[in-house]
Amino acid sequence: MRPLIAGNWKMNTLRADASALVVGLIEQRAGEDPGCDILLCPPFVSLGLIGDIIAQSPILLGAQDCHKEESGAYTGSISAPMLSDAGCGFVIVGHSERRAQYNETDLLVSEKARAAHENALVSIVCVGETLVDRDADNTLSVVEEQLLGSVPKSANAKNTVIAYEPVWAIGTGKTPKNIQIREVHDHLRMLLENNFADGNEFRILYGGSMNLANAGEILSIKNVNGGLVGGASLTVKDFWGICTSL
Ligand code: PGA
């Protein structure tokens, strides 16, 4: 399956930085197909700007979160139909920063993913263990509970991507050993196959301190079908380097 490399810009970039970054990526992409799909997830306020710039390029657009409801009295929130209307094809749901900082539960994440599906968006559902979970040998049971609780029945391989992001690896420069990544991705694959008719076709991304130096190795692990990249998605050199390291 064609891998997906997604850049999660988080709460970074003003409009000028955002457009410079995307213009640089478009130039690279115009010269070479790296053999993967490239997705950018900028902050909400830059979606229109980035969407206009990438309109004629194969680069894809996504958001970092959505509300579970379609409209209403939810001050400060953005709904899935709004994202679709703004030109997004993807939305990240259940990122560990949102689970931790906004107390998002598996149930809420699954409702957001369902809202995404109902509005023609691909949901990128994130799961991952904390260091406490890993040290207690609970990694597989934690990601299993998150996956089964956060991926709605409406999911299939076309409207859902899974991202495995160990919380302790995000933004820390630390990554699991390749064998540990493989173990989790194999487990997630087994769960997807047991629960969804096309479970063998879902893309399962790895995220957490992916960079130029480690991307090639991580992306070649079985059942790793791409990456969700934070810090290293903020420069053309690093992000393009990751996209071409497959
Ligand atoms: P990082 O973040 O690449 O900066 O570790 C990844 C993520 O949180 O999606």
mmCIF file of C-alpha atoms and ligand atoms in Angstrom:
data_model
loop_
_atom_site.group_PDB
_atom_site.id
_atom_site.type_symbol
_atom_site.label_atom_id
_atom_site.label_comp_id
_atom_site.label_asym_id
_atom_site.label_seq_id
_atom_site.Cartn_x
_atom_site.Cartn_y
_atom_site.Cartn_z
ATOM 1 C CA MET A 1 0.000 0.000 0.000
ATOM 2 C CA ARG A 2 1.165 3.539 -0.693
ATOM 3 C CA PRO A 3 2.553 5.042 2.525
ATOM 4 C CA LEU A 4 1.266 8.300 3.996
ATOM 5 C CA ILE A 5 3.590 10.883 5.511
ATOM 6 C CA ALA A 6 1.617 13.437 7.510
ATOM 7 C CA GLY A 7 2.977 16.653 8.968
ATOM 8 C CA ASN A 8 1.290 17.722 12.193
ATOM 9 C CA TRP A 9 2.295 21.351 12.576
ATOM 10 C CA LYS A 10 0.556 21.604 15.974
ATOM 11 C CA MET A 11 0.307 25.220 17.243
ATOM 12 C CA ASN A 12 3.195 26.451 15.095
ATOM 13 C CA THR A 13 3.621 28.769 12.092
ATOM 14 C CA LEU A 14 2.273 32.207 11.308
ATOM 15 C CA ARG A 15 0.921 32.723 7.807
ATOM 16 C CA ALA A 16 4.256 33.773 6.304
ATOM 17 C CA ASP A 17 6.106 30.712 7.710
ATOM 18 C CA ALA A 18 3.264 28.453 6.670
ATOM 19 C CA SER A 19 3.248 29.637 3.080
ATOM 20 C CA ALA A 20 7.054 29.517 2.783
ATOM 21 C CA LEU A 21 7.057 25.942 4.065
ATOM 22 C CA VAL A 22 4.364 24.762 1.713
ATOM 23 C CA VAL A 23 5.800 26.557 -1.307
ATOM 24 C CA GLY A 24 9.130 24.825 -0.633
ATOM 25 C CA LEU A 25 7.424 21.432 -0.425
ATOM 26 C CA ILE A 26 5.457 22.014 -3.624
ATOM 27 C CA GLU A 27 8.699 22.798 -5.448
ATOM 28 C CA GLN A 28 10.247 19.540 -4.247
ATOM 29 C CA ARG A 29 7.123 17.524 -5.026
ATOM 30 C CA ALA A 30 6.872 19.016 -8.533
ATOM 31 C CA GLY A 31 10.289 17.564 -9.341
ATOM 32 C CA GLU A 32 9.817 14.092 -7.872
ATOM 33 C CA ASP A 33 7.131 11.665 -6.716
ATOM 34 C CA PRO A 34 8.580 10.282 -3.477
ATOM 35 C CA GLY A 35 6.290 7.235 -3.641
ATOM 36 C CA CYS A 36 4.148 8.289 -0.702
ATOM 37 C CA ASP A 37 1.112 10.493 -0.126
ATOM 38 C CA ILE A 38 2.008 13.761 1.592
ATOM 39 C CA LEU A 39 -0.440 15.355 3.997
ATOM 40 C CA LEU A 40 -0.121 18.703 5.770
ATOM 41 C CA CYS A 41 -2.096 19.469 8.931
ATOM 42 C CA PRO A 42 -1.603 23.177 9.675
ATOM 43 C CA PRO A 43 -3.449 25.181 12.332
ATOM 44 C CA PHE A 44 -7.117 25.905 11.545
ATOM 45 C CA VAL A 45 -6.485 29.556 10.637
ATOM 46 C CA SER A 46 -3.987 28.570 7.924
ATOM 47 C CA LEU A 47 -6.162 25.918 6.269
ATOM 48 C CA GLY A 48 -7.615 28.326 3.687
ATOM 49 C CA LEU A 49 -4.223 29.782 2.855
ATOM 50 C CA ILE A 50 -2.491 26.411 2.548
ATOM 51 C CA GLY A 51 -5.453 24.920 0.697
ATOM 52 C CA ASP A 52 -5.218 27.664 -1.946
ATOM 53 C CA ILE A 53 -1.453 27.202 -2.362
ATOM 54 C CA ILE A 54 -1.607 23.403 -2.755
ATOM 55 C CA ALA A 55 -4.731 23.417 -4.932
ATOM 56 C CA GLN A 56 -2.873 22.325 -8.086
ATOM 57 C CA SER A 57 -0.440 19.978 -6.336
ATOM 58 C CA PRO A 58 -0.894 16.375 -5.131
ATOM 59 C CA ILE A 59 -0.185 17.462 -1.547
ATOM 60 C CA LEU A 60 -3.145 16.738 0.750
ATOM 61 C CA LEU A 61 -4.744 18.938 3.416
ATOM 62 C CA GLY A 62 -5.949 17.989 6.880
ATOM 63 C CA ALA A 63 -6.824 19.501 10.249
ATOM 64 C CA GLN A 64 -5.603 18.619 13.714
ATOM 65 C CA ASP A 65 -8.960 18.118 15.432
ATOM 66 C CA CYS A 66 -12.714 18.518 14.970
ATOM 67 C CA HIS A 67 -15.807 18.740 17.160
ATOM 68 C CA LYS A 68 -18.121 15.728 17.357
ATOM 69 C CA GLU A 69 -21.193 17.828 16.523
ATOM 70 C CA GLU A 70 -21.884 19.390 13.137
ATOM 71 C CA SER A 71 -22.886 22.869 14.319
ATOM 72 C CA GLY A 72 -24.290 24.695 17.324
ATOM 73 C CA ALA A 73 -23.383 26.573 20.469
ATOM 74 C CA TYR A 74 -19.784 25.350 20.870
ATOM 75 C CA THR A 75 -17.745 28.535 21.172
ATOM 76 C CA GLY A 76 -14.258 28.178 19.796
ATOM 77 C CA SER A 77 -14.811 24.796 18.126
ATOM 78 C CA ILE A 78 -14.577 23.715 14.501
ATOM 79 C CA SER A 79 -16.827 21.019 13.023
ATOM 80 C CA ALA A 80 -16.146 18.288 10.475
ATOM 81 C CA PRO A 81 -18.435 19.844 7.808
ATOM 82 C CA MET A 82 -16.516 23.117 8.209
ATOM 83 C CA LEU A 83 -13.260 21.270 7.567
ATOM 84 C CA SER A 84 -14.677 19.559 4.506
ATOM 85 C CA ASP A 85 -15.982 22.898 3.279
ATOM 86 C CA ALA A 86 -12.516 24.428 3.806
ATOM 87 C CA GLY A 87 -10.972 21.818 1.509
ATOM 88 C CA CYS A 88 -9.680 19.282 4.027
ATOM 89 C CA GLY A 89 -9.652 15.597 3.238
ATOM 90 C CA PHE A 90 -8.287 14.443 6.594
ATOM 91 C CA VAL A 91 -8.530 15.204 10.303
ATOM 92 C CA ILE A 92 -6.406 13.977 13.202
ATOM 93 C CA VAL A 93 -8.494 12.835 16.190
ATOM 94 C CA GLY A 94 -7.399 11.638 19.616
ATOM 95 C CA HIS A 95 -3.863 12.990 19.509
ATOM 96 C CA SER A 96 -2.299 12.328 22.913
ATOM 97 C CA GLU A 97 -1.874 16.065 23.501
ATOM 98 C CA ARG A 98 -5.633 16.483 23.182
ATOM 99 C CA ARG A 99 -6.344 13.373 25.249
ATOM 100 C CA ALA A 100 -4.084 14.728 28.022
ATOM 101 C CA GLN A 101 -4.717 18.492 27.809
ATOM 102 C CA TYR A 102 -8.470 18.368 27.093
ATOM 103 C CA ASN A 103 -9.359 15.091 28.829
ATOM 104 C CA GLU A 104 -10.528 13.505 25.590
ATOM 105 C CA THR A 105 -11.827 9.971 26.118
ATOM 106 C CA ASP A 106 -11.896 7.046 23.702
ATOM 107 C CA LEU A 107 -15.666 7.551 23.355
ATOM 108 C CA LEU A 108 -15.270 11.206 22.396
ATOM 109 C CA VAL A 109 -12.494 10.341 19.935
ATOM 110 C CA SER A 110 -14.736 7.725 18.300
ATOM 111 C CA GLU A 111 -17.557 10.291 18.015
ATOM 112 C CA LYS A 112 -15.176 12.744 16.359
ATOM 113 C CA ALA A 113 -14.011 10.054 13.939
ATOM 114 C CA ARG A 114 -17.631 9.229 13.115
ATOM 115 C CA ALA A 115 -18.343 12.920 12.466
ATOM 116 C CA ALA A 116 -15.325 12.937 10.151
ATOM 117 C CA HIS A 117 -16.626 9.916 8.226
ATOM 118 C CA GLU A 118 -20.081 11.432 7.865
ATOM 119 C CA ASN A 119 -18.470 14.482 6.269
ATOM 120 C CA ALA A 120 -16.179 12.806 3.760
ATOM 121 C CA LEU A 121 -13.062 13.199 5.889
ATOM 122 C CA VAL A 122 -10.474 10.520 6.573
ATOM 123 C CA SER A 123 -9.907 10.303 10.328
ATOM 124 C CA ILE A 124 -6.392 9.722 11.622
ATOM 125 C CA VAL A 125 -7.048 8.063 14.965
ATOM 126 C CA CYS A 126 -4.102 8.257 17.372
ATOM 127 C CA VAL A 127 -3.233 5.728 20.073
ATOM 128 C CA GLY A 128 -0.158 5.316 22.238
ATOM 129 C CA GLU A 129 1.120 4.393 25.682
ATOM 130 C CA THR A 130 2.721 6.589 28.333
ATOM 131 C CA LEU A 131 6.084 5.727 29.817
ATOM 132 C CA VAL A 132 4.320 4.460 32.940
ATOM 133 C CA ASP A 133 2.280 2.086 30.757
ATOM 134 C CA ARG A 134 5.392 0.856 28.963
ATOM 135 C CA ASP A 135 7.409 0.374 32.136
ATOM 136 C CA ALA A 136 4.529 -1.636 33.593
ATOM 137 C CA ASP A 137 4.467 -3.816 30.468
ATOM 138 C CA ASN A 138 0.985 -2.593 29.597
ATOM 139 C CA THR A 139 1.704 -1.175 26.134
ATOM 140 C CA LEU A 140 -0.262 -3.708 24.108
ATOM 141 C CA SER A 141 -3.289 -3.714 26.394
ATOM 142 C CA VAL A 142 -3.363 0.108 26.507
ATOM 143 C CA VAL A 143 -3.205 0.568 22.736
ATOM 144 C CA GLU A 144 -5.735 -2.239 22.299
ATOM 145 C CA GLU A 145 -8.248 -0.552 24.591
ATOM 146 C CA GLN A 146 -7.683 2.789 22.849
ATOM 147 C CA LEU A 147 -8.043 1.313 19.375
ATOM 148 C CA LEU A 148 -11.207 -0.632 20.159
ATOM 149 C CA GLY A 149 -12.705 2.358 22.006
ATOM 150 C CA SER A 150 -11.667 5.127 19.604
ATOM 151 C CA VAL A 151 -12.294 3.642 16.168
ATOM 152 C CA PRO A 152 -16.031 3.743 15.365
ATOM 153 C CA LYS A 153 -17.998 1.054 13.557
ATOM 154 C CA SER A 154 -18.167 3.376 10.526
ATOM 155 C CA ALA A 155 -14.428 2.918 10.004
ATOM 156 C CA ASN A 156 -12.894 1.218 7.016
ATOM 157 C CA ALA A 157 -9.514 1.331 5.344
ATOM 158 C CA LYS A 158 -10.611 4.179 3.069
ATOM 159 C CA ASN A 159 -11.908 6.553 5.733
ATOM 160 C CA THR A 160 -9.547 5.730 8.607
ATOM 161 C CA VAL A 161 -5.823 5.770 9.265
ATOM 162 C CA ILE A 162 -4.356 4.647 12.591
ATOM 163 C CA ALA A 163 -1.377 6.438 14.128
ATOM 164 C CA TYR A 164 0.678 4.735 16.826
ATOM 165 C CA GLU A 165 2.411 7.440 18.838
ATOM 166 C CA PRO A 166 4.073 6.467 22.116
ATOM 167 C CA VAL A 167 3.413 9.493 24.346
ATOM 168 C CA TRP A 168 6.944 9.380 25.739
ATOM 169 C CA ALA A 169 8.431 9.567 22.245
ATOM 170 C CA ILE A 170 6.563 12.711 21.167
ATOM 171 C CA GLY A 171 8.850 15.717 20.985
ATOM 172 C CA THR A 172 11.488 14.049 23.163
ATOM 173 C CA GLY A 173 14.000 12.773 20.631
ATOM 174 C CA LYS A 174 13.411 9.265 22.029
ATOM 175 C CA THR A 175 11.969 6.451 19.944
ATOM 176 C CA PRO A 176 11.148 2.830 20.745
ATOM 177 C CA LYS A 177 13.469 0.155 19.411
ATOM 178 C CA ASN A 178 12.455 -1.096 15.970
ATOM 179 C CA ILE A 179 11.372 -4.405 17.461
ATOM 180 C CA GLN A 180 9.083 -2.586 19.901
ATOM 181 C CA ILE A 181 7.495 -0.578 17.076
ATOM 182 C CA ARG A 182 7.015 -3.778 15.125
ATOM 183 C CA GLU A 183 5.360 -5.508 18.078
ATOM 184 C CA VAL A 184 2.782 -2.731 18.498
ATOM 185 C CA HIS A 185 2.069 -2.361 14.779
ATOM 186 C CA ASP A 186 1.623 -6.133 14.407
ATOM 187 C CA HIS A 187 -0.794 -6.088 17.329
ATOM 188 C CA LEU A 188 -2.778 -3.195 15.858
ATOM 189 C CA ARG A 189 -2.909 -4.990 12.502
ATOM 190 C CA MET A 190 -4.256 -8.122 14.168
ATOM 191 C CA LEU A 191 -6.940 -6.098 15.966
ATOM 192 C CA LEU A 192 -7.942 -4.324 12.756
ATOM 193 C CA GLU A 193 -8.169 -7.632 10.896
ATOM 194 C CA ASN A 194 -10.301 -9.132 13.657
ATOM 195 C CA ASN A 195 -12.693 -6.184 13.773
ATOM 196 C CA PHE A 196 -12.967 -4.799 10.239
ATOM 197 C CA ALA A 197 -13.554 -6.625 6.970
ATOM 198 C CA ASP A 198 -10.728 -4.699 5.291
ATOM 199 C CA GLY A 199 -8.526 -4.546 8.389
ATOM 200 C CA ASN A 200 -5.461 -5.640 6.430
ATOM 201 C CA GLU A 201 -5.706 -2.497 4.284
ATOM 202 C CA PHE A 202 -5.740 0.224 6.963
ATOM 203 C CA ARG A 203 -2.625 2.370 6.984
ATOM 204 C CA ILE A 204 -0.896 2.336 10.372
ATOM 205 C CA LEU A 205 1.459 5.297 10.857
ATOM 206 C CA TYR A 206 4.231 5.601 13.391
ATOM 207 C CA GLY A 207 4.696 8.950 15.147
ATOM 208 C CA GLY A 208 7.002 10.257 17.864
ATOM 209 C CA SER A 209 10.383 11.906 17.173
ATOM 210 C CA MET A 210 10.524 10.695 13.608
ATOM 211 C CA ASN A 211 13.367 12.554 11.908
ATOM 212 C CA LEU A 212 15.713 12.484 8.945
ATOM 213 C CA ALA A 213 18.075 10.094 10.677
ATOM 214 C CA ASN A 214 15.577 7.448 11.812
ATOM 215 C CA ALA A 215 12.781 7.662 9.224
ATOM 216 C CA GLY A 216 14.229 5.251 6.675
ATOM 217 C CA GLU A 217 14.626 2.490 9.218
ATOM 218 C CA ILE A 218 11.288 3.026 10.947
ATOM 219 C CA LEU A 219 9.354 3.238 7.681
ATOM 220 C CA SER A 220 10.790 -0.073 6.535
ATOM 221 C CA ILE A 221 9.368 -1.973 9.532
ATOM 222 C CA LYS A 222 6.575 -4.395 8.629
ATOM 223 C CA ASN A 223 3.101 -2.920 9.174
ATOM 224 C CA VAL A 224 4.476 0.623 9.381
ATOM 225 C CA ASN A 225 2.642 2.334 6.522
ATOM 226 C CA GLY A 226 3.861 5.875 6.990
ATOM 227 C CA GLY A 227 4.576 8.501 9.601
ATOM 228 C CA LEU A 228 2.929 11.245 11.624
ATOM 229 C CA VAL A 229 5.624 13.860 11.981
ATOM 230 C CA GLY A 230 5.573 16.821 14.377
ATOM 231 C CA GLY A 231 8.768 18.836 14.904
ATOM 232 C CA ALA A 232 10.502 17.573 11.775
ATOM 233 C CA SER A 233 7.550 18.609 9.600
ATOM 234 C CA LEU A 234 8.341 22.291 10.176
ATOM 235 C CA THR A 235 11.264 22.563 7.764
ATOM 236 C CA VAL A 236 11.273 21.661 4.076
ATOM 237 C CA LYS A 237 14.632 19.905 4.382
ATOM 238 C CA ASP A 238 13.611 17.584 7.207
ATOM 239 C CA PHE A 239 10.065 16.857 6.065
ATOM 240 C CA TRP A 240 10.964 16.295 2.432
ATOM 241 C CA GLY A 241 13.908 14.197 3.572
ATOM 242 C CA ILE A 242 11.529 11.980 5.547
ATOM 243 C CA CYS A 243 9.144 11.731 2.586
ATOM 244 C CA THR A 244 12.001 10.557 0.357
ATOM 245 C CA SER A 245 13.596 8.191 2.863
ATOM 246 C CA LEU A 246 11.315 5.266 2.016
HETATM 247 P P1 PGA B 1 7.078 14.801 17.089
HETATM 248 O O1 PGA B 1 5.477 14.809 17.209
HETATM 249 O O2 PGA B 1 7.422 14.308 15.732
HETATM 250 O O3 PGA B 1 7.476 16.236 17.319
HETATM 251 O O4 PGA B 1 7.592 13.895 18.160
HETATM 252 C C1 PGA B 1 4.703 13.822 16.566
HETATM 253 C C2 PGA B 1 3.252 14.046 16.879
HETATM 254 O O5 PGA B 1 2.909 14.438 18.005
HETATM 255 O O6 PGA B 1 2.392 13.838 16.002
#
